[in-house]
Coordinates of C-alpha atoms in Angstrom, one line a residue:
M1 CA -2.2 -28.1 13.7
S2 CA -4.5 -27.3 16.5
S3 CA -2.8 -23.9 16.8
R4 CA -3.9 -22.9 13.3
L5 CA -5.4 -19.4 13.1
F6 CA -8.8 -18.7 11.6
G7 CA -7.0 -15.9 9.8
R8 CA -5.0 -12.8 10.7
N9 CA -5.0 -9.1 9.6
Q10 CA -1.3 -9.1 10.0
K11 CA 0.7 -9.0 6.7
D12 CA 2.6 -12.1 6.0
P13 CA 6.3 -11.1 6.3
V14 CA 7.3 -13.1 3.3
T15 CA 4.6 -11.4 1.2
D16 CA 5.7 -8.0 2.6
F17 CA 9.3 -8.8 1.7
R18 CA 8.2 -9.5 -1.9
A19 CA 6.2 -6.3 -2.1
K20 CA 9.1 -4.2 -0.9
A21 CA 11.5 -6.0 -3.3
T22 CA 9.0 -5.3 -6.2
F23 CA 9.0 -1.7 -5.3
G24 CA 12.8 -1.6 -5.2
V25 CA 13.0 -3.3 -8.6
A26 CA 10.6 -0.7 -10.0
V27 CA 12.8 2.1 -8.7
A28 CA 15.9 0.4 -10.2
A29 CA 14.1 0.1 -13.5
I30 CA 13.3 3.8 -13.6
I31 CA 16.9 4.7 -12.8
F32 CA 18.5 2.3 -15.3
M33 CA 16.0 1.2 -18.0
L34 CA 14.1 4.5 -18.5
P35 CA 17.1 6.4 -19.7
V36 CA 18.2 3.5 -22.0
G37 CA 14.7 3.2 -23.5
T38 CA 14.5 7.0 -24.0
Y39 CA 17.9 6.9 -25.7
D40 CA 16.8 4.0 -28.0
L41 CA 13.7 5.9 -29.0
I42 CA 15.8 9.0 -29.9
R43 CA 18.1 6.8 -32.0
G44 CA 15.1 5.4 -33.9
E45 CA 15.4 1.9 -32.4
S46 CA 11.6 1.9 -31.7
A47 CA 11.2 -1.9 -31.0
V48 CA 13.9 -1.9 -28.2
G49 CA 12.8 1.5 -26.9
F50 CA 9.1 0.7 -26.7
G51 CA 10.0 -2.7 -25.2
S52 CA 12.1 -1.0 -22.5
M53 CA 9.2 1.4 -21.8
A54 CA 6.7 -1.5 -21.6
V55 CA 8.8 -3.3 -19.0
V56 CA 9.2 -0.1 -16.9
F57 CA 5.4 0.5 -17.1
I58 CA 4.6 -3.0 -15.9
L59 CA 7.1 -2.8 -13.1
L60 CA 5.5 0.5 -12.0
A61 CA 2.1 -1.1 -12.1
N62 CA 3.5 -3.9 -10.0
A63 CA 4.9 -1.4 -7.5
W64 CA 1.6 0.4 -7.3
M65 CA -0.2 -2.9 -6.6
A66 CA 2.4 -3.8 -4.0
I67 CA 2.0 -0.5 -2.2
R68 CA -1.8 -0.9 -2.2
G69 CA -1.5 -4.3 -0.7
H70 CA -2.8 -6.2 -3.7
C71 CA -1.4 -9.4 -5.2
H72 CA 1.2 -8.4 -7.7
Q73 CA 2.7 -11.7 -8.5
N74 CA 0.2 -12.7 -11.2
L75 CA 1.0 -9.5 -13.1
T76 CA 4.7 -10.2 -12.7
L77 CA 4.5 -13.8 -13.9
Y78 CA 2.0 -13.4 -16.7
G79 CA 2.7 -9.8 -17.7
L80 CA 6.2 -8.7 -16.9
F81 CA 8.1 -11.8 -17.8
P82 CA 6.4 -12.4 -21.2
A83 CA 7.1 -8.7 -22.0
G84 CA 10.6 -9.2 -20.8
M85 CA 11.0 -12.2 -23.1
I86 CA 9.8 -10.2 -26.1
F87 CA 12.2 -7.4 -25.1
M88 CA 15.1 -9.7 -24.7
T89 CA 14.3 -11.5 -28.0
S90 CA 14.3 -8.2 -29.8
I91 CA 17.7 -7.3 -28.4
F92 CA 19.1 -10.7 -29.3
R93 CA 18.2 -10.1 -32.9
M94 CA 20.0 -6.8 -32.8
D95 CA 23.0 -7.7 -30.7
G96 CA 23.3 -11.1 -28.9
L97 CA 26.2 -9.9 -26.7
I98 CA 24.2 -7.0 -25.3
A99 CA 21.1 -9.2 -24.9
S100 CA 23.0 -11.8 -22.9
F101 CA 23.9 -9.1 -20.3
W102 CA 20.1 -8.4 -19.7
C103 CA 19.5 -12.1 -18.8
Y104 CA 21.2 -11.7 -15.4
P105 CA 19.1 -8.9 -13.9
I106 CA 15.9 -10.6 -15.2
V107 CA 16.9 -13.8 -13.4
L108 CA 17.6 -12.0 -10.1
A109 CA 14.4 -9.9 -10.4
A110 CA 12.3 -13.1 -10.6
Y111 CA 13.5 -14.3 -7.2
C112 CA 13.0 -10.8 -5.7
M113 CA 9.4 -10.4 -6.8
L114 CA 8.0 -13.9 -7.0
S115 CA 7.4 -16.8 -4.6
E116 CA 10.0 -19.5 -4.8
R117 CA 7.9 -21.9 -6.9
R118 CA 6.9 -19.1 -9.3
A119 CA 10.4 -17.8 -9.5
W120 CA 11.6 -21.3 -10.6
I121 CA 8.9 -21.3 -13.3
A122 CA 9.9 -17.9 -14.5
N123 CA 13.6 -18.7 -14.6
L124 CA 13.1 -22.0 -16.4
T125 CA 11.1 -20.1 -19.0
I126 CA 13.9 -17.5 -19.2
L127 CA 16.6 -20.2 -19.7
V128 CA 14.4 -22.0 -22.3
F129 CA 14.1 -18.9 -24.3
A130 CA 17.5 -17.3 -23.8
L131 CA 19.9 -20.2 -24.1
P132 CA 19.0 -21.2 -27.7
M133 CA 19.4 -17.6 -28.7
V134 CA 22.7 -17.4 -26.9
W135 CA 24.0 -20.4 -28.8
T136 CA 22.7 -19.1 -32.2
T137 CA 24.0 -15.5 -31.9
L138 CA 27.2 -15.8 -30.0
D139 CA 30.6 -17.5 -30.4
P140 CA 30.5 -21.0 -29.0
A141 CA 33.2 -20.3 -26.4
Y142 CA 31.4 -17.2 -25.2
A143 CA 28.0 -18.9 -25.3
L144 CA 29.4 -21.7 -23.1
R145 CA 30.5 -19.1 -20.5
V146 CA 27.1 -17.3 -20.6
T147 CA 25.3 -20.6 -20.2
T148 CA 27.4 -21.6 -17.3
S149 CA 27.3 -18.3 -15.5
L150 CA 23.6 -17.7 -16.1
G151 CA 22.8 -21.2 -14.7
A152 CA 25.1 -20.5 -11.7
V153 CA 23.4 -17.1 -11.0
S154 CA 20.0 -18.7 -11.2
L155 CA 21.0 -21.5 -8.9
F156 CA 22.7 -19.2 -6.4
A157 CA 19.7 -16.9 -6.4
A158 CA 17.4 -19.8 -5.7
I159 CA 19.5 -21.0 -2.8
M160 CA 19.7 -17.5 -1.3
V161 CA 16.0 -16.9 -1.5
N162 CA 15.2 -20.4 -0.1
V163 CA 17.5 -19.7 2.9
I164 CA 15.9 -16.2 3.4
D165 CA 12.4 -17.6 3.2
N166 CA 13.2 -20.4 5.7
Q167 CA 14.8 -17.9 8.1
R168 CA 11.7 -15.6 7.8
Q169 CA 9.4 -18.5 8.5
Q170 CA 11.4 -19.5 11.6
L171 CA 11.4 -15.9 12.9
Q172 CA 7.6 -15.7 12.3
E173 CA 7.0 -18.9 14.2
Q174 CA 9.2 -17.7 17.1
L175 CA 7.2 -14.5 17.1
I176 CA 3.7 -16.1 17.3
L177 CA 4.4 -19.4 19.1
D178 CA 5.0 -19.9 22.8
P179 CA 8.5 -21.5 23.0
L180 CA 7.6 -23.8 25.9
T181 CA 4.3 -25.3 24.7
G182 CA 4.5 -24.6 20.9
L183 CA 1.0 -23.1 21.1
L184 CA 0.0 -19.7 19.8
N185 CA 0.9 -16.8 22.1
R186 CA -1.0 -13.8 23.2
L187 CA 0.3 -11.7 20.2
T188 CA -2.0 -13.5 17.8
F189 CA -5.0 -13.6 20.1
N190 CA -6.7 -10.3 19.3
D191 CA -6.6 -10.9 15.5
C192 CA -8.0 -14.5 15.9
M193 CA -10.8 -13.3 18.0
E194 CA -11.7 -10.5 15.6
Q195 CA -11.7 -12.9 12.7
A196 CA -13.9 -15.4 14.6
V197 CA -16.4 -12.6 15.3
R198 CA -16.4 -11.6 11.6
L199 CA -17.0 -15.2 10.5
H200 CA -19.7 -15.7 13.0
D201 CA -21.5 -12.5 11.9
R202 CA -21.2 -13.4 8.2
Y203 CA -22.0 -17.1 8.3
H204 CA -24.0 -17.4 11.5
Q205 CA -22.1 -20.4 12.6
P206 CA -21.6 -21.0 16.3
V207 CA -18.2 -20.4 17.9
S208 CA -17.3 -20.8 21.6
L209 CA -14.4 -20.0 23.9
L210 CA -12.8 -22.0 26.6
A211 CA -10.8 -20.1 29.3
I212 CA -8.5 -22.6 31.1
D213 CA -6.4 -22.3 34.2
I214 CA -4.2 -24.9 35.8
D215 CA -5.3 -25.2 39.5
N216 CA -2.8 -24.4 42.3
F217 CA 0.0 -23.8 39.8
K218 CA 1.8 -21.3 42.0
L219 CA 1.8 -23.8 44.8
L220 CA 3.3 -26.3 42.4
N221 CA 6.1 -23.9 41.4
D222 CA 6.8 -23.1 45.0
T223 CA 7.0 -26.7 46.3
Q224 CA 8.5 -28.5 43.3
G225 CA 10.3 -25.8 41.4
H226 CA 9.9 -24.0 38.1
A227 CA 11.3 -26.9 36.2
A228 CA 8.4 -29.1 37.3
G229 CA 6.0 -26.2 36.5
D230 CA 7.5 -26.0 33.0
R231 CA 7.0 -29.7 32.5
V232 CA 3.4 -29.4 33.5
L233 CA 2.7 -26.5 31.1
S234 CA 4.3 -28.5 28.3
M235 CA 2.4 -31.6 29.0
V236 CA -0.9 -29.8 29.4
G237 CA -0.3 -28.0 26.1
Q238 CA 0.3 -31.4 24.5
L239 CA -2.9 -32.8 26.0
L240 CA -4.9 -29.9 24.6
R241 CA -3.4 -30.5 21.1
D242 CA -4.1 -34.3 21.4
T243 CA -7.7 -33.8 22.6
L244 CA -8.9 -31.0 20.4
R245 CA -9.6 -30.9 16.6
D246 CA -7.3 -29.4 14.0
E247 CA -9.6 -26.5 13.4
D248 CA -9.6 -25.5 17.1
T249 CA -7.2 -22.7 18.0
I250 CA -5.2 -22.9 21.2
F251 CA -3.4 -20.1 22.9
R252 CA -1.1 -19.9 25.9
M253 CA -2.1 -16.5 27.4
G254 CA 0.7 -16.4 29.9
G255 CA 1.6 -18.2 33.1
E256 CA -0.8 -21.1 33.6
E257 CA -3.6 -19.7 31.5
F258 CA -4.8 -21.0 28.2
T259 CA -7.6 -20.0 25.8
V260 CA -9.2 -22.2 23.2
V261 CA -11.5 -21.0 20.3
L262 CA -13.8 -23.8 19.1
K263 CA -15.1 -23.1 15.6
G264 CA -18.5 -24.5 14.9
A265 CA -19.3 -25.4 18.5
N266 CA -22.3 -24.1 20.4
E267 CA -22.4 -23.9 24.2
C268 CA -23.5 -27.6 24.6
A269 CA -20.7 -28.9 22.3
A270 CA -18.2 -26.6 23.9
T271 CA -19.2 -27.7 27.4
E272 CA -18.8 -31.4 26.4
T273 CA -15.3 -30.6 25.0
A274 CA -14.3 -28.7 28.1
E275 CA -15.4 -31.7 30.3
R276 CA -13.4 -34.0 28.1
L277 CA -10.3 -31.8 28.5
R278 CA -10.8 -31.6 32.3
L279 CA -10.9 -35.4 32.6
A280 CA -8.0 -35.8 30.2
V281 CA -5.8 -33.7 32.5
A282 CA -7.2 -35.0 35.7
F283 CA -6.4 -38.6 34.8
A284 CA -3.1 -37.9 33.0
N285 CA 0.1 -39.3 34.3
F286 CA 2.4 -36.4 35.1
Q287 CA 5.1 -38.9 36.4
D288 CA 6.6 -37.8 39.7
I289 CA 4.6 -34.5 39.8
C290 CA 1.5 -34.4 42.0
R291 CA -2.0 -34.7 40.4
I292 CA -2.9 -31.8 38.1
T293 CA -6.3 -30.5 37.5
I294 CA -7.7 -27.6 35.5
S295 CA -10.7 -25.2 35.7
I296 CA -12.5 -24.1 32.6
G297 CA -14.9 -21.3 31.8
V298 CA -17.1 -21.7 28.7
A299 CA -18.8 -18.9 26.7
E300 CA -20.5 -19.1 23.3
L301 CA -20.3 -15.9 21.1
R302 CA -23.5 -14.0 21.0
T303 CA -25.0 -12.1 18.1
A304 CA -23.4 -8.7 17.5
E305 CA -21.1 -9.2 20.6
S306 CA -17.6 -7.8 20.7
W307 CA -14.8 -10.2 21.1
E308 CA -13.7 -8.3 24.2
N309 CA -17.0 -8.9 26.0
W310 CA -17.0 -12.5 24.8
A311 CA -13.5 -13.1 26.3
K312 CA -14.6 -11.4 29.5
R313 CA -17.6 -13.7 29.8
G314 CA -15.2 -16.7 29.4
D315 CA -12.9 -15.3 32.1
D316 CA -15.9 -14.7 34.4
S317 CA -16.9 -18.3 34.1
L318 CA -13.4 -19.4 34.8
Y319 CA -13.3 -17.3 38.0
E320 CA -16.6 -18.8 39.0
A321 CA -15.2 -22.3 38.5
K322 CA -12.1 -21.4 40.7
H323 CA -14.4 -19.9 43.3
K324 CA -16.6 -23.0 43.4
G325 CA -13.6 -25.3 44.3
R326 CA -11.6 -25.7 41.0
N327 CA -11.4 -28.8 38.8
R328 CA -14.7 -28.1 37.2
V329 CA -16.4 -26.6 34.1
V330 CA -18.7 -23.6 34.3
L331 CA -20.8 -22.4 31.4
N332 CA -21.6 -18.7 31.2
R333 CA -25.4 -18.3 31.2
K334 CA -25.6 -14.7 32.3
K335 CA -28.5 -12.8 30.7
E336 CA -27.7 -9.9 28.5
S337 CA -27.9 -6.4 29.9
G338 CA -30.9 -4.1 29.1
E339 CA -28.7 -2.0 26.9
R340 CA -27.6 -5.1 25.0
K341 CA -31.2 -6.2 24.5
A342 CA -32.1 -2.7 23.3
V343 CA -29.3 -3.0 20.6
L344 CA -30.7 -6.4 19.4
L345 CA -34.2 -5.1 19.3
A346 CA -33.2 -2.1 17.4
N347 CA -31.5 -4.2 14.8
A348 CA -34.4 -6.7 14.5
P349 CA -36.4 -6.7 11.2

């Protein structure tokens, strides 16, 4: 997509959901499993007692990693569930009936703490281990009921999590995408600009900004109505997507204003791209709407420059293009201030 971000500091809401669920499962384990494990140790059932304590300990480690913002799913998949399998196997050897009860919370916990694909892997592993033990330790009639109900619980949990994840994804898209054009909205702009500056400072690759405005848009709204204005915005947004590369990031800033971040483009390449955009709009067929043109300001990110100043230079170029008569591209070539030069000289080797 042309509206793809370079990256965001925002937490992914799905990941955040998994982290909160992992913390909740850890709290539940302390409440329910810790007393059981302690009781088993007091009774001398060390294998089951230490197994319970190990599961609780790994869950607490998961919760700590989730709180710290680290990836906890690998520890869950490769640490917690193997430990849980060992724990469940030990209980099956002691009492298959009791062990069968533990299968259900383990299945549900997988879908709470893991991504959908990993949860499927974990649950298939659980079923592969648990069902043979169910059929070898329990009465066939009861084993059939456990098998059916455990499969149903696993399937229902998978359906529920799939629906939740899809709803969260839709809500996230509604939050960051402009509903009229489908482009990124202003909420994501600051994060993208900060990320672009960090990548530029680290890898020294050029990056440029295009500040775009539809000419005489207010007059269009006043004479042909807001419905015509909305159609123009939508069509211009589509032209931007069709003309630009997948790695370019497009924002609708509000009203008739757009901003494009061109990764890997210096001021010459950015100016050529801007001119191509201007011509694409100028010669586009907007059906029964009058001829549409755009003005564009171009600014390449400078060394050690803040994104706020970079964006302002793009806006200054856009205002210059409007002032010079619209339907044109203006490149920002203003010299750096004396203070700016002093900073660069001070940082020079």
